[in-house]
Amino acid sequence: MRLSKGSFRGSHWVFLLSILLRLIFAQGDTNSNDAAALNALASNWQNTPSNWVGFDPCGAKWVGISCNSKNRITSITLSSIGLKGTLSGGDIQNLSELEAIDLSYNPGLTGPLPASIGNLAQLLNLILVGCSFSGEIPAAIGKLSNLKFLSLNSNKFSGSIPATIGNLSQLYWLDLAGNQLTGTIPVSDATNPGLDLLIHTKHFHFGVNQLSGSIPSKLFSPNMTLIHVLFDNNNLNGSIPSTLGLVKTLEVLRLDRNSLTGPVPANLNNLTRLSEIHLANNHLNGTLPDLMGMDSLSFVDMSNNSFDSSTVPLWFSSLPSLTSLYLEYLNIGGVLPQTLFSGSPLQTLRLRNNHFNGTLDIGTDYSNQLQLIDLTNNDINAFTQIGGGYNKQLILIGNPVCNQGNTFPSYCKMTVSAPPSYNTSKKCITLPPTCPSGQTLSPNCQCAYPYSGTLFFRSPSFSDLSNNTYYTQLEQGLKDKFLQYQLPVDSISLQNVFVDAQNNLEMSLGVFPSNKTYFSQVDVTGIGFILSNQTYKPPPTFGPYYFLGQEYSVFIAPAPSAKKSNNLPIIIGAAAGGVVLLVLICLSILIIRRKKTTRLEEKSQSFASWDPKSSGSIPQLKGARMFTFEEIKKCTNNFTETNEVGGGGYGKVYRGTLGNGQLVAVKRAQEGSSQGSHEFRTEIELLQRVHHKNLVTLVGFCFEKGEQMLIYEYVPNGTLKDSLSGKSGVHLDWRRRLRVALGAAKGIAYLHELADPPIVHRDIKSSNVLLDENLNAKVSDFGLSKSLGADGKGQITTQVKGTMGYLDPEYYMTQQLTDKSDVYSFGVLLLELITGKKPLERGRYIVREVKSLLDWSKDLYNLKNLLDPSLELTTLVGGLKQYISLALRCVDESSAERPTMSAVVYEIEKIMRQAGVNPSSASNSSSAVGSTGTPVRHPYESDGPSDYSGDVAYPRIEPK
Ligand SMILES: *[C@@H]1O[C@H](CO)[C@@H](O)[C@H](O)[C@H]1NC(C)=O
Ligand SMILES: *[C@@H]1O[C@H](CO)[C@@H](O)[C@H](O)[C@H]1NC(C)=O
Ligand SMILES: *[C@@H]1O[C@H](CO)[C@@H](O)[C@H](O)[C@H]1NC(C)=O
Ligand SMILES: *[C@@H]1O[C@H](CO)[C@@H](O)[C@H](O)[C@H]1NC(C)=O
């Protein structure tokens, strides 16, 4: 933190003097009503920009404020500067010439959006992305008749979508995603407006809410010009209206992750400009939709529905732009045509759990971009590959072709390849320097404080995540756009690319300053606006996106807070004498100095409180966010008892809601417990490296004010332990238990085989397996986890830690830790799942009991008294024998005899099929791997820039 105390003192004197003189002897340039209104607004805010001093925002070029030639305030753009407070009070409406408001990425902004905002008749852009605004979206928003760009995504808005939005006839961008909106999508009737009237709107982004009811048929008409309809991750039901087929302009359609039923309307294939269609995870049925003639389609995902088809439809081999075909867990079959592989730029084919049969013949001129063919669990009985040469991933496990003979070809083996992830490389000519704490090495090998955040691409047209061409285009385009707006940007870094639970392509963005170590506030609000306003338009392959910026708080120097200075004019108005003026100046200087030192202390405090002796350096931040104590206190409602959801030796666990509406679990270390600080740090660093749907996600952490808190995604159904003991009220039948076992096994297999370097969890047990709303398992608590190092030895000697009852006896005796220790603990967990008994209770050890009683020749293998009676198991239950046998192999005394976790995953999937369970709901869809190839063209390339960047001129960027 380089905050020089001396160098700004002189300029403060001059600055302050000039303001005081101006206030007394001349009116400021700014229209006085505007100046008063802005000051009133700012009095509700903390952390306003450092130069917000005085009474002349236009003349004094306040950060984030633009004015027109008449000195009226026309825009407020203040993204990512840590603003806190509310918009309440009637003040904002007095800024009557406002054309643009952007307060994005300030999670400290809370409270409702006041209805008075509807009086801003000139408003064109209203952008409040990633704040914590709550309450209903006011109906008065429908009065903003000039509004073109409305982005309220990633807040906490609740209630229903106001029908009055239908009155915004100029609107072309409507983003309400990532809130808690409920109710139905409003359409017009004789008396009320509705969204069907928005015939100039190109973007309906309503995903990740709780919208319900059916999609009104009236919503769509041929007059509409929509290009993106994103309704994913809601509770919409009913069938897809056939009127959707009338919106010929449509390019991206996401209806996935809802509860839609019935068949897909036949006229869908009139949408010949459609490039991405996502219908996955609904209850759609009927025959597989006919996509013939939809020549722009590149990404098709209709998995997890109830479509059937006994022959392969013709469109499989006639879509010239197809990169990604996902049709998993359906009821479709037939022989795959060779032309599917050669007629399109195919990258990923995911067809697991269907009935594709006959011979798989991919021919010789298959797409050179092809990365993955997953046909797990189909009826393929032969694979011909004329000429050989296909060396990318092919999975035929669970097909008859794998039941022939003893030597399995590679496509019948569980192969595990590294997860694809792009990281911008660093161009260091010499050895890279070690950066001072808090700074990061830029791609050009300079240490600096980057402006960072997360980019979410809602529907890319590709699935090959390893193709660097895509990302270098993105980096270059972003940099060019920033430079075009004279922002001092040196380089762009992208990291940790992955597909998240909402099916967005997510990646961390770092923007590095040019020729300095940190950006100014002007720079930051400028960069933020380019992203929040969609001024930057990504390469067409990436499709629609949104960005969530982090607070950027490394500014040149702290300055007097706006509040103090706002009072000055009033004092001065009352007393005009020269002596009083002098006294005031002295006083003000004192105030400024005091402010400056307290700010300095505040800033360094958060880092200082991280005790390097006990826990090493500050964890490197990537995906996880650092929260302030105040934020966490607020999000858990001051740690109230009603928000308490668990606890243990470590401390308590609270439920909370973040500014963007995300539910989180906050694990708060017991006060004064410094013992856990090593575990704390380990967990942060490990969890940041791993992303898997069966591992609990770390959202962030807080280590302020002597507190140590970890903030995870909220997993609503509690621990597996509580479900088994009946405490949580979740009943797990045999099939559900198999699903839970599969999920947990996949999470652990990921740690062992896909994490780099591999990770041993060391504390696998039923209280560390959490169940989400669909009872999917998520492995948690990485406090004891260890990296196995990249030396390939796969073992380390370490002090024995873990939980009695689950602990691997070999590890206990030799102190040699390998991944097989987790396999042992997992075996105990398997026994716990089937017996419903604690592994170690009153001297009874479950492993010993099962081993001593087991007799394969007897009824229920002689385990009748041990098995959980609520499971109503009989020897006839499919897979029971294999399950017990698997569990016992996992708890073999010799670690070498235990299976690997991927073998366990494979076995459990087999057992599930024997038990008549579709492994679907617990299945993992990781993404395609490895390759190069040319990026796919996306049709909305042709749509011209006006689709993305508002028609509003970019607010003035002040010279520094
Ligand atoms: C759509 O167009 C038709 C005629 O082509 C017209 O009758 C109807 O009012 C239009 N709808 C809207 C919402 O403008
Ligand atoms: C749209 O699809 C329907 C049903 O497939 C068809 O009858 C109709 O002619 C198509 N309309 C246009 C304009 O292509
Ligand atoms: C599709 O599902 C609906 C209920 O959602 C049912 O009424 C209908 O019979 C099903 N159709 C087919 C072809 O299975
Ligand atoms: C594939 O399955 C279908 C439907 O079950 C059947 O009619 C067809 O003969 C099978 N084809 C081959 C090559 O096995």
mmCIF file of C-alpha atoms in Angstrom, residues 77-254:
data_model
loop_
_atom_site.group_PDB
_atom_site.id
_atom_site.type_symbol
_atom_site.label_atom_id
_atom_site.label_comp_id
_atom_site.label_asym_id
_atom_site.label_seq_id
_atom_site.Cartn_x
_atom_site.Cartn_y
_atom_site.Cartn_z
ATOM 1 C CA THR A 77 -21.059 6.632 -13.153
ATOM 2 C CA LEU A 78 -19.487 5.262 -10.012
ATOM 3 C CA SER A 79 -18.810 1.564 -10.418
ATOM 4 C CA SER A 80 -16.582 -0.539 -8.146
ATOM 5 C CA ILE A 81 -15.491 2.197 -5.765
ATOM 6 C CA GLY A 82 -16.978 0.689 -2.616
ATOM 7 C CA LEU A 83 -19.947 3.040 -2.309
ATOM 8 C CA LYS A 84 -22.188 2.283 0.630
ATOM 9 C CA GLY A 85 -25.593 3.612 1.483
ATOM 10 C CA THR A 86 -28.992 3.950 -0.112
ATOM 11 C CA LEU A 87 -30.797 5.742 -2.899
ATOM 12 C CA SER A 88 -33.660 6.624 -0.635
ATOM 13 C CA GLY A 89 -34.947 10.096 -0.139
ATOM 14 C CA GLY A 90 -36.515 12.068 -2.936
ATOM 15 C CA ASP A 91 -33.209 13.534 -4.009
ATOM 16 C CA ILE A 92 -32.369 11.713 -7.165
ATOM 17 C CA GLN A 93 -35.379 13.009 -9.049
ATOM 18 C CA ASN A 94 -34.067 16.551 -8.715
ATOM 19 C CA LEU A 95 -31.187 15.743 -11.044
ATOM 20 C CA SER A 96 -33.674 16.256 -13.800
ATOM 21 C CA GLU A 97 -31.222 16.245 -16.736
ATOM 22 C CA LEU A 98 -29.703 12.877 -15.836
ATOM 23 C CA GLU A 99 -29.248 10.609 -18.830
ATOM 24 C CA ALA A 100 -27.134 7.856 -17.353
ATOM 25 C CA ILE A 101 -26.788 6.262 -13.928
ATOM 26 C CA ASP A 102 -24.265 3.503 -13.321
ATOM 27 C CA LEU A 103 -23.697 2.491 -9.713
ATOM 28 C CA SER A 104 -22.687 -1.072 -10.546
ATOM 29 C CA TYR A 105 -20.457 -3.330 -8.478
ATOM 30 C CA ASN A 106 -21.052 -1.547 -5.187
ATOM 31 C CA PRO A 107 -22.486 -4.304 -2.995
ATOM 32 C CA GLY A 108 -22.689 -1.796 -0.147
ATOM 33 C CA LEU A 109 -25.580 -0.035 -1.872
ATOM 34 C CA THR A 110 -28.757 -1.347 -0.283
ATOM 35 C CA GLY A 111 -32.408 -0.607 0.264
ATOM 36 C CA PRO A 112 -35.117 -0.096 -2.321
ATOM 37 C CA LEU A 113 -34.986 1.636 -5.654
ATOM 38 C CA PRO A 114 -37.132 4.715 -4.925
ATOM 39 C CA ALA A 115 -40.183 5.251 -7.086
ATOM 40 C CA SER A 116 -39.067 8.860 -7.598
ATOM 41 C CA ILE A 117 -36.506 7.544 -10.068
ATOM 42 C CA GLY A 118 -39.438 7.382 -12.465
ATOM 43 C CA ASN A 119 -39.346 11.184 -12.690
ATOM 44 C CA LEU A 120 -35.999 11.289 -14.457
ATOM 45 C CA ALA A 121 -37.574 11.958 -17.808
ATOM 46 C CA GLN A 122 -34.284 12.182 -19.707
ATOM 47 C CA LEU A 123 -32.850 8.916 -18.429
ATOM 48 C CA LEU A 124 -31.463 6.634 -21.124
ATOM 49 C CA ASN A 125 -29.313 4.195 -19.152
ATOM 50 C CA LEU A 126 -30.077 2.845 -15.700
ATOM 51 C CA ILE A 127 -27.376 0.394 -14.663
ATOM 52 C CA LEU A 128 -27.272 -1.057 -11.162
ATOM 53 C CA VAL A 129 -25.486 -4.369 -11.661
ATOM 54 C CA GLY A 130 -24.110 -6.309 -8.704
ATOM 55 C CA CYS A 131 -25.360 -4.051 -5.884
ATOM 56 C CA SER A 132 -27.607 -5.088 -3.011
ATOM 57 C CA PHE A 133 -30.784 -3.260 -3.896
ATOM 58 C CA SER A 134 -33.856 -5.014 -2.578
ATOM 59 C CA GLY A 135 -37.617 -4.722 -2.446
ATOM 60 C CA GLU A 136 -39.806 -4.555 -5.495
ATOM 61 C CA ILE A 137 -38.774 -2.929 -8.724
ATOM 62 C CA PRO A 138 -40.988 0.192 -8.608
ATOM 63 C CA ALA A 139 -43.783 0.335 -11.150
ATOM 64 C CA ALA A 140 -42.825 3.971 -11.704
ATOM 65 C CA ILE A 141 -39.869 2.734 -13.721
ATOM 66 C CA GLY A 142 -42.406 2.473 -16.543
ATOM 67 C CA LYS A 143 -42.486 6.274 -16.714
ATOM 68 C CA LEU A 144 -38.924 6.473 -18.037
ATOM 69 C CA SER A 145 -40.142 6.802 -21.578
ATOM 70 C CA ASN A 146 -36.701 7.403 -23.098
ATOM 71 C CA LEU A 147 -35.003 4.501 -21.351
ATOM 72 C CA LYS A 148 -32.951 2.319 -23.653
ATOM 73 C CA PHE A 149 -30.795 0.311 -21.306
ATOM 74 C CA LEU A 150 -32.071 -1.200 -18.055
ATOM 75 C CA SER A 151 -29.724 -3.488 -16.121
ATOM 76 C CA LEU A 152 -30.812 -4.461 -12.632
ATOM 77 C CA ASN A 153 -29.170 -7.871 -12.636
ATOM 78 C CA SER A 154 -27.398 -9.451 -9.669
ATOM 79 C CA ASN A 155 -29.239 -7.614 -6.906
ATOM 80 C CA LYS A 156 -31.817 -8.722 -4.355
ATOM 81 C CA PHE A 157 -34.943 -7.435 -6.020
ATOM 82 C CA SER A 158 -38.034 -9.419 -5.124
ATOM 83 C CA GLY A 159 -41.699 -9.293 -6.056
ATOM 84 C CA SER A 160 -42.812 -9.597 -9.623
ATOM 85 C CA ILE A 161 -41.650 -7.959 -12.839
ATOM 86 C CA PRO A 162 -43.651 -4.709 -13.109
ATOM 87 C CA ALA A 163 -45.953 -4.844 -16.108
ATOM 88 C CA THR A 164 -45.250 -1.139 -16.630
ATOM 89 C CA ILE A 165 -41.860 -2.040 -18.094
ATOM 90 C CA GLY A 166 -43.987 -2.760 -21.154
ATOM 91 C CA ASN A 167 -44.376 1.017 -21.549
ATOM 92 C CA LEU A 168 -40.669 1.500 -22.193
ATOM 93 C CA SER A 169 -41.072 1.591 -25.927
ATOM 94 C CA GLN A 170 -37.473 2.644 -26.593
ATOM 95 C CA LEU A 171 -35.949 -0.138 -24.505
ATOM 96 C CA TYR A 172 -33.525 -2.427 -26.260
ATOM 97 C CA TRP A 173 -31.725 -4.022 -23.291
ATOM 98 C CA LEU A 174 -33.590 -5.514 -20.328
ATOM 99 C CA ASP A 175 -31.568 -7.468 -17.809
ATOM 100 C CA LEU A 176 -33.292 -8.554 -14.577
ATOM 101 C CA ALA A 177 -31.301 -11.769 -14.078
ATOM 102 C CA GLY A 178 -29.890 -12.946 -10.786
ATOM 103 C CA ASN A 179 -32.526 -11.519 -8.455
ATOM 104 C CA GLN A 180 -35.307 -13.091 -6.409
ATOM 105 C CA LEU A 181 -38.130 -12.156 -8.716
ATOM 106 C CA THR A 182 -41.289 -14.230 -8.463
ATOM 107 C CA GLY A 183 -44.641 -14.392 -10.213
ATOM 108 C CA THR A 184 -45.322 -14.712 -13.897
ATOM 109 C CA ILE A 185 -43.962 -12.847 -16.886
ATOM 110 C CA PRO A 186 -46.453 -9.997 -17.421
ATOM 111 C CA VAL A 187 -48.190 -9.548 -20.765
ATOM 112 C CA SER A 188 -50.610 -6.862 -21.777
ATOM 113 C CA ASP A 189 -54.384 -7.005 -21.653
ATOM 114 C CA ALA A 190 -57.107 -4.484 -22.306
ATOM 115 C CA THR A 191 -56.078 -2.308 -19.382
ATOM 116 C CA ASN A 192 -52.496 -3.128 -18.504
ATOM 117 C CA PRO A 193 -49.224 -2.991 -20.368
ATOM 118 C CA GLY A 194 -46.916 -6.023 -20.590
ATOM 119 C CA LEU A 195 -43.594 -7.149 -21.948
ATOM 120 C CA ASP A 196 -45.152 -8.248 -25.244
ATOM 121 C CA LEU A 197 -45.272 -4.552 -26.168
ATOM 122 C CA LEU A 198 -41.489 -4.263 -26.141
ATOM 123 C CA ILE A 199 -41.054 -4.677 -29.843
ATOM 124 C CA HIS A 200 -37.725 -2.822 -29.978
ATOM 125 C CA THR A 201 -36.127 -4.798 -27.184
ATOM 126 C CA LYS A 202 -33.391 -7.158 -28.249
ATOM 127 C CA HIS A 203 -32.539 -8.668 -24.903
ATOM 128 C CA PHE A 204 -34.742 -10.397 -22.358
ATOM 129 C CA HIS A 205 -32.340 -11.602 -19.669
ATOM 130 C CA PHE A 206 -34.456 -12.977 -16.809
ATOM 131 C CA GLY A 207 -32.387 -16.032 -15.777
ATOM 132 C CA VAL A 208 -31.650 -17.090 -12.196
ATOM 133 C CA ASN A 209 -34.831 -15.843 -10.530
ATOM 134 C CA GLN A 210 -37.867 -17.647 -9.159
ATOM 135 C CA LEU A 211 -40.263 -16.785 -11.942
ATOM 136 C CA SER A 212 -43.130 -19.229 -12.181
ATOM 137 C CA GLY A 213 -46.212 -20.005 -14.205
ATOM 138 C CA SER A 214 -46.082 -20.736 -17.881
ATOM 139 C CA ILE A 215 -44.397 -18.620 -20.521
ATOM 140 C CA PRO A 216 -47.349 -16.608 -21.855
ATOM 141 C CA SER A 217 -48.122 -17.341 -25.452
ATOM 142 C CA LYS A 218 -48.923 -13.668 -25.887
ATOM 143 C CA LEU A 219 -45.346 -12.697 -25.004
ATOM 144 C CA PHE A 220 -44.027 -13.381 -28.489
ATOM 145 C CA SER A 221 -45.194 -12.044 -31.813
ATOM 146 C CA PRO A 222 -43.738 -11.553 -35.281
ATOM 147 C CA ASN A 223 -43.289 -7.826 -34.534
ATOM 148 C CA MET A 224 -40.633 -8.536 -31.967
ATOM 149 C CA THR A 225 -36.950 -8.088 -32.612
ATOM 150 C CA LEU A 226 -35.532 -10.116 -29.738
ATOM 151 C CA ILE A 227 -32.139 -11.692 -30.257
ATOM 152 C CA HIS A 228 -31.517 -13.090 -26.773
ATOM 153 C CA VAL A 229 -34.213 -14.788 -24.700
ATOM 154 C CA LEU A 230 -32.664 -16.044 -21.470
ATOM 155 C CA PHE A 231 -35.222 -17.494 -19.038
ATOM 156 C CA ASP A 232 -32.987 -20.223 -17.584
ATOM 157 C CA ASN A 233 -32.784 -21.226 -13.928
ATOM 158 C CA ASN A 234 -36.358 -20.281 -12.944
ATOM 159 C CA ASN A 235 -39.447 -22.254 -11.983
ATOM 160 C CA LEU A 236 -41.305 -21.785 -15.231
ATOM 161 C CA ASN A 237 -43.742 -24.572 -16.075
ATOM 162 C CA GLY A 238 -46.267 -25.380 -18.765
ATOM 163 C CA SER A 239 -45.195 -25.880 -22.328
ATOM 164 C CA ILE A 240 -43.084 -23.754 -24.643
ATOM 165 C CA PRO A 241 -45.502 -21.493 -26.562
ATOM 166 C CA SER A 242 -45.472 -21.947 -30.303
ATOM 167 C CA THR A 243 -45.437 -18.156 -30.687
ATOM 168 C CA LEU A 244 -41.735 -18.328 -29.879
ATOM 169 C CA GLY A 245 -41.274 -19.720 -33.390
ATOM 170 C CA LEU A 246 -42.510 -16.377 -34.732
ATOM 171 C CA VAL A 247 -39.581 -14.380 -33.386
ATOM 172 C CA LYS A 248 -37.394 -14.793 -36.427
ATOM 173 C CA THR A 249 -34.629 -12.573 -35.092
ATOM 174 C CA LEU A 250 -33.831 -14.909 -32.206
ATOM 175 C CA GLU A 251 -30.207 -16.006 -31.876
ATOM 176 C CA VAL A 252 -29.838 -17.329 -28.344
ATOM 177 C CA LEU A 253 -32.531 -19.208 -26.434
ATOM 178 C CA ARG A 254 -32.007 -20.436 -22.884
#
